[in-house]
Coordinates of C-alpha atoms and ligand atoms in Angstrom, one line a residue:
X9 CA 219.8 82.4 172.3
X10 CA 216.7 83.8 173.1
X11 CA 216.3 86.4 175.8
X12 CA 214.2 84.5 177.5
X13 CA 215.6 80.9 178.5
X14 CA 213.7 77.6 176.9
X15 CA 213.3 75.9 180.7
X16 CA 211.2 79.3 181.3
X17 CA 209.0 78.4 178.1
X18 CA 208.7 74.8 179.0
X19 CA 207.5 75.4 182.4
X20 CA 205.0 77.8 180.7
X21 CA 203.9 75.6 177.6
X22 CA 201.0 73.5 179.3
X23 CA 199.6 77.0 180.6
X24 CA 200.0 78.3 177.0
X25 CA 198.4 75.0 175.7
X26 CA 195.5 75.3 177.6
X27 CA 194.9 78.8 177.0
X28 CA 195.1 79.5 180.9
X29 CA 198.2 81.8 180.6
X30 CA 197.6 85.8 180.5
X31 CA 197.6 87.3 177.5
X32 CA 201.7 88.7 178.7
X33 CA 202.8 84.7 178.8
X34 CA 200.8 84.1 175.6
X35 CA 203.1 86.8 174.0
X36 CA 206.2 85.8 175.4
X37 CA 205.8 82.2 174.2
X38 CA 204.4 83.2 170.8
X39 CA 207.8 85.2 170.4
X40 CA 210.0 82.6 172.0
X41 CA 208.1 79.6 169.3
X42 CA 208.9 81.9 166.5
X43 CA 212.0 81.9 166.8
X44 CA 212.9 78.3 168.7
X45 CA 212.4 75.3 166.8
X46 CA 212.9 73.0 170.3
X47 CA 210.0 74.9 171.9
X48 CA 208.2 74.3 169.1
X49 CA 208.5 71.1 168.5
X50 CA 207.7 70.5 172.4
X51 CA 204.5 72.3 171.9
X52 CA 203.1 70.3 168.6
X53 CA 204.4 67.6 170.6
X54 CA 202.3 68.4 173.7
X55 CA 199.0 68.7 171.2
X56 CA 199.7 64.7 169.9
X57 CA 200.2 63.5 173.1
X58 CA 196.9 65.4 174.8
X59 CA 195.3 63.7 171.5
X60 CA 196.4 60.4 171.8
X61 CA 198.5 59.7 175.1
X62 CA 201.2 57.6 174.7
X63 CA 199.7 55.4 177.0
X64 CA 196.2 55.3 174.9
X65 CA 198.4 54.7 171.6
X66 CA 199.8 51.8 173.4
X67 CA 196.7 50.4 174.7
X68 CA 194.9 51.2 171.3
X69 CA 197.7 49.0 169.5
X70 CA 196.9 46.4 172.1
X71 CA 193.6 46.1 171.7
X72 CA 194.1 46.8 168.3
X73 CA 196.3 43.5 167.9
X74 CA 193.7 41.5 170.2
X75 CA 190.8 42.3 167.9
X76 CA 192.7 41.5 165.0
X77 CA 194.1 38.0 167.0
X78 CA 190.1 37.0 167.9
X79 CA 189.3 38.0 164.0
X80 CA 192.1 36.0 163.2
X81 CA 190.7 33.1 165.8
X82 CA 187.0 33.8 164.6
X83 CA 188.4 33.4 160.8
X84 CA 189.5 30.5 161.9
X85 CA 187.4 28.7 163.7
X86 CA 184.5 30.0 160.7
X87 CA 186.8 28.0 158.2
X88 CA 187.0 25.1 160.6
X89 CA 182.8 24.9 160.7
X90 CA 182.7 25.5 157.4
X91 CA 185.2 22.8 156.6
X92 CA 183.6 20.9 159.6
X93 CA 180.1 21.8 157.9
X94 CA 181.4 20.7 154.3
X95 CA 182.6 17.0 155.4
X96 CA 178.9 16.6 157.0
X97 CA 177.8 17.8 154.3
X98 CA 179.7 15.3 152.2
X99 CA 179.4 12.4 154.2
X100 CA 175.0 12.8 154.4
X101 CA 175.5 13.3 150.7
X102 CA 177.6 10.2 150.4
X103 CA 175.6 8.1 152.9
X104 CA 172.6 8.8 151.1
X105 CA 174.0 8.1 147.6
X106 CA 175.1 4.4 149.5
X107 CA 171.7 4.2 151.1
X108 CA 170.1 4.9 147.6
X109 CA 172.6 2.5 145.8
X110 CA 172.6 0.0 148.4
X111 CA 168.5 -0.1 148.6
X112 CA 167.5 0.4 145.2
X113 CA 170.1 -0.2 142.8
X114 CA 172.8 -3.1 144.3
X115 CA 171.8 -6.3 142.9
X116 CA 173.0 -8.8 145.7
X117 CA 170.2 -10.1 147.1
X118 CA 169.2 -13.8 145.3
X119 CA 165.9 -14.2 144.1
X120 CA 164.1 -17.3 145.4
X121 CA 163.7 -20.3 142.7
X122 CA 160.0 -20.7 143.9
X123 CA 159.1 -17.8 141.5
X124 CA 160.9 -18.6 138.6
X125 CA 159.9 -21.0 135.8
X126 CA 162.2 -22.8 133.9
X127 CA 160.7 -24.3 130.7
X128 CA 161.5 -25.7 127.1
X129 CA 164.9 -27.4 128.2
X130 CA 166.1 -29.0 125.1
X131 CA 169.4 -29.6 123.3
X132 CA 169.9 -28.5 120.1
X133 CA 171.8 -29.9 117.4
X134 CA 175.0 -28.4 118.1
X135 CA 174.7 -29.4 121.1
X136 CA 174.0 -26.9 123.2
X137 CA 171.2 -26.5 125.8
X138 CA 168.3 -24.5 125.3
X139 CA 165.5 -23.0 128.2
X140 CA 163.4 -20.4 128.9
X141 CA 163.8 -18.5 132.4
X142 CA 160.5 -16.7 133.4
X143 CA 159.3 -14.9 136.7
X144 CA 155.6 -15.1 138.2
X145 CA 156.2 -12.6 141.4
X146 CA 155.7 -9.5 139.3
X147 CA 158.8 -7.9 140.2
X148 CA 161.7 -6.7 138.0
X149 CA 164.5 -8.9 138.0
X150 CA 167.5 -6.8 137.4
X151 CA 170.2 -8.7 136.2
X152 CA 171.5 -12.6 136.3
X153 CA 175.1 -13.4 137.9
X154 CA 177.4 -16.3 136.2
X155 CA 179.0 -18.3 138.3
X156 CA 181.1 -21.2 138.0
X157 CA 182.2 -23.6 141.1
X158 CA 185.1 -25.6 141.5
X159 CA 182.8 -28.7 141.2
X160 CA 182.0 -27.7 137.8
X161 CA 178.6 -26.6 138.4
X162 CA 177.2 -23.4 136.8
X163 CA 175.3 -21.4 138.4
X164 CA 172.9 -18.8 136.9
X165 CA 171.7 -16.3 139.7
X166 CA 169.1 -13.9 139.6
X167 CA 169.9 -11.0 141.8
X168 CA 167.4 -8.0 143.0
X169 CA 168.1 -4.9 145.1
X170 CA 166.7 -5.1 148.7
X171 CA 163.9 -2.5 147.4
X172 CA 162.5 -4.8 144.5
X173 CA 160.7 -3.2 141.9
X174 CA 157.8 -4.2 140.3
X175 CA 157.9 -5.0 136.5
X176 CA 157.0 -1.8 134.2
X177 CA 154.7 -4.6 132.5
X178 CA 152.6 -5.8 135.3
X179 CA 152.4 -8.8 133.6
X180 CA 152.0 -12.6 135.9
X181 CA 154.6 -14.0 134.4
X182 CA 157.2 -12.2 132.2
X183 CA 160.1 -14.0 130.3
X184 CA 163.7 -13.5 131.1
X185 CA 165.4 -14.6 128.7
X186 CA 165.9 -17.8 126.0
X187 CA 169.2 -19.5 126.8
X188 CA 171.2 -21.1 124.5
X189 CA 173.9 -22.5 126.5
X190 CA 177.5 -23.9 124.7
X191 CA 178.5 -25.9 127.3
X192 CA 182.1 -26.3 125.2
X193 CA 183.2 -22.9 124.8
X194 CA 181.6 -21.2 128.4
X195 CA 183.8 -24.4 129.9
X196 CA 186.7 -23.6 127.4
X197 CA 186.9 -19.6 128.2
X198 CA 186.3 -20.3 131.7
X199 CA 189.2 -23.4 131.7
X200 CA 186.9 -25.8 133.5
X201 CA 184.6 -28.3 132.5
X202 CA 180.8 -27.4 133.0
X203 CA 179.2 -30.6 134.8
X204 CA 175.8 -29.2 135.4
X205 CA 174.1 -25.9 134.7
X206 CA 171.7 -24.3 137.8
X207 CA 169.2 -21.9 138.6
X208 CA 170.1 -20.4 141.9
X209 CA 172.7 -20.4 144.0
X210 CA 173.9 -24.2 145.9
X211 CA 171.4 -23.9 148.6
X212 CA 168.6 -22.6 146.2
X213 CA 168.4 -23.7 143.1
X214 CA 166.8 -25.5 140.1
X215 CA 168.6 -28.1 137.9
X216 CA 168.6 -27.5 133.9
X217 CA 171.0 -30.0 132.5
X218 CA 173.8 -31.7 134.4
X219 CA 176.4 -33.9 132.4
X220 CA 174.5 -37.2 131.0
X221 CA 171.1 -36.3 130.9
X222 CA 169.2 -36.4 127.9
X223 CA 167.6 -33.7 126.9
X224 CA 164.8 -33.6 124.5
X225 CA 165.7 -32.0 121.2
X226 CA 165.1 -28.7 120.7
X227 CA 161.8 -27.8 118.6
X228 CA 162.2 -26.6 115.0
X229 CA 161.5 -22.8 116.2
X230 CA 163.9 -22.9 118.3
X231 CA 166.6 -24.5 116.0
X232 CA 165.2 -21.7 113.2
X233 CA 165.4 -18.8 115.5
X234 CA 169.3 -20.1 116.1
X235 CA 170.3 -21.4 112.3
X236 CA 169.8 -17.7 110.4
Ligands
LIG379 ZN1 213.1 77.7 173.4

């Protein structure tokens, strides 16, 4: 043991710490430190503590955890708005792909039969019916829809996008097509028997043959163009 006792020290430490002791304490405690590891140990102790309190440590670590909890929430909720963000994203995207397709490109709007001509309706010699579709409006006609009813009639649709373009050609009139209609297979592959063939759709439309009618025979061009 030490000569002088380690309460003595202790009571003397925070004097010593603070460099407020006379130069006599100073010397006692250097001696007693030297030699005791307790006192020692109590003295680096005392210089942590007057760094950080324990108090401050604990209240650091709180905070601490808070800011990392509100970076966590912030993290979060940035994810969320950018998720949030991403499906807006998306759906403008996808609404204006639909708005596009639905304008420009979807072909569901019928034609009126006002501006279409139907011309050279003939039948050939194998029997099948032969016409000429044509359009005088100047605008594209994108693509024709084959439809067959349970009455037998077959319709032949023209179909344009709600935009309508014009034709590339600018031409009055521009043909659509030469038809040469087999009445026997389209009613074979389709398992119903074709009695008349429209233009249109049932409230619009323009007959080209219907079951019965004589047709004029088709013209030797047209039978030539067919016969190679
Ligand atoms: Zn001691």
């Amino acid at each position: 043991m030490n000569r002088i006792s380690c309460d003595v020290i202790k009571d003397v430490l925070p004097l010593y710490y603070d460099n407020v002791c006379s130069e006599a304490t100073r010397a006692i405690v250097d001696e007693h430190i030297a030699e005791c590891e307790a006192c020692r140990d109590l003295l680096q102790k005392m210089s942590i503590d007057i760094a950080l309190p324990t108090e401050g440590v604990e209240q650091y670590k709180r905070e601490g955890m808070e800011l990392q909890q509100i970076a966590k929430r912030w993290n979060r909720s940035k994810l969320i708005a950018f998720a949030k963000g991403l499906i807006i994203a998306t759906s403008i995207c996808g609404i204006l792909i639909l708005g596009y397709v639905g304008l420009f490109k979807w072909n569901f709007i019928s034609a009126p039969t006002d501006v279409f001509e139907i011309t050279d309706v003939s039948q050939r010699k194998d029997g099948n019916i032969y016409f000429q579709a044509a359009q005088t409006d100047g605008y594209d006609l994108n693509r024709v829809k084959y439809t067959l009813t349970d009455d037998g009639n077959f319709y032949m649709t023209p179909l344009r996008p709600v935009v309508k373009s014009k034709h590339q050609q600018k031409l009055g009139i521009f043909l659509i097509g030469n038809y040469n209609f087999d009445v026997k297979q389209q009613s074979a592959s389709r398992n119903k028997e074709i009695q008349a063939i429209y233009w249109g759709t049932p409230e619009d439309r323009i007959l080209i043959w219907e079951k019965g009618m004589q047709l004029p025979p088709a013209s030797e061009e047209v039978e030539a163009e067919y016969n190679n």
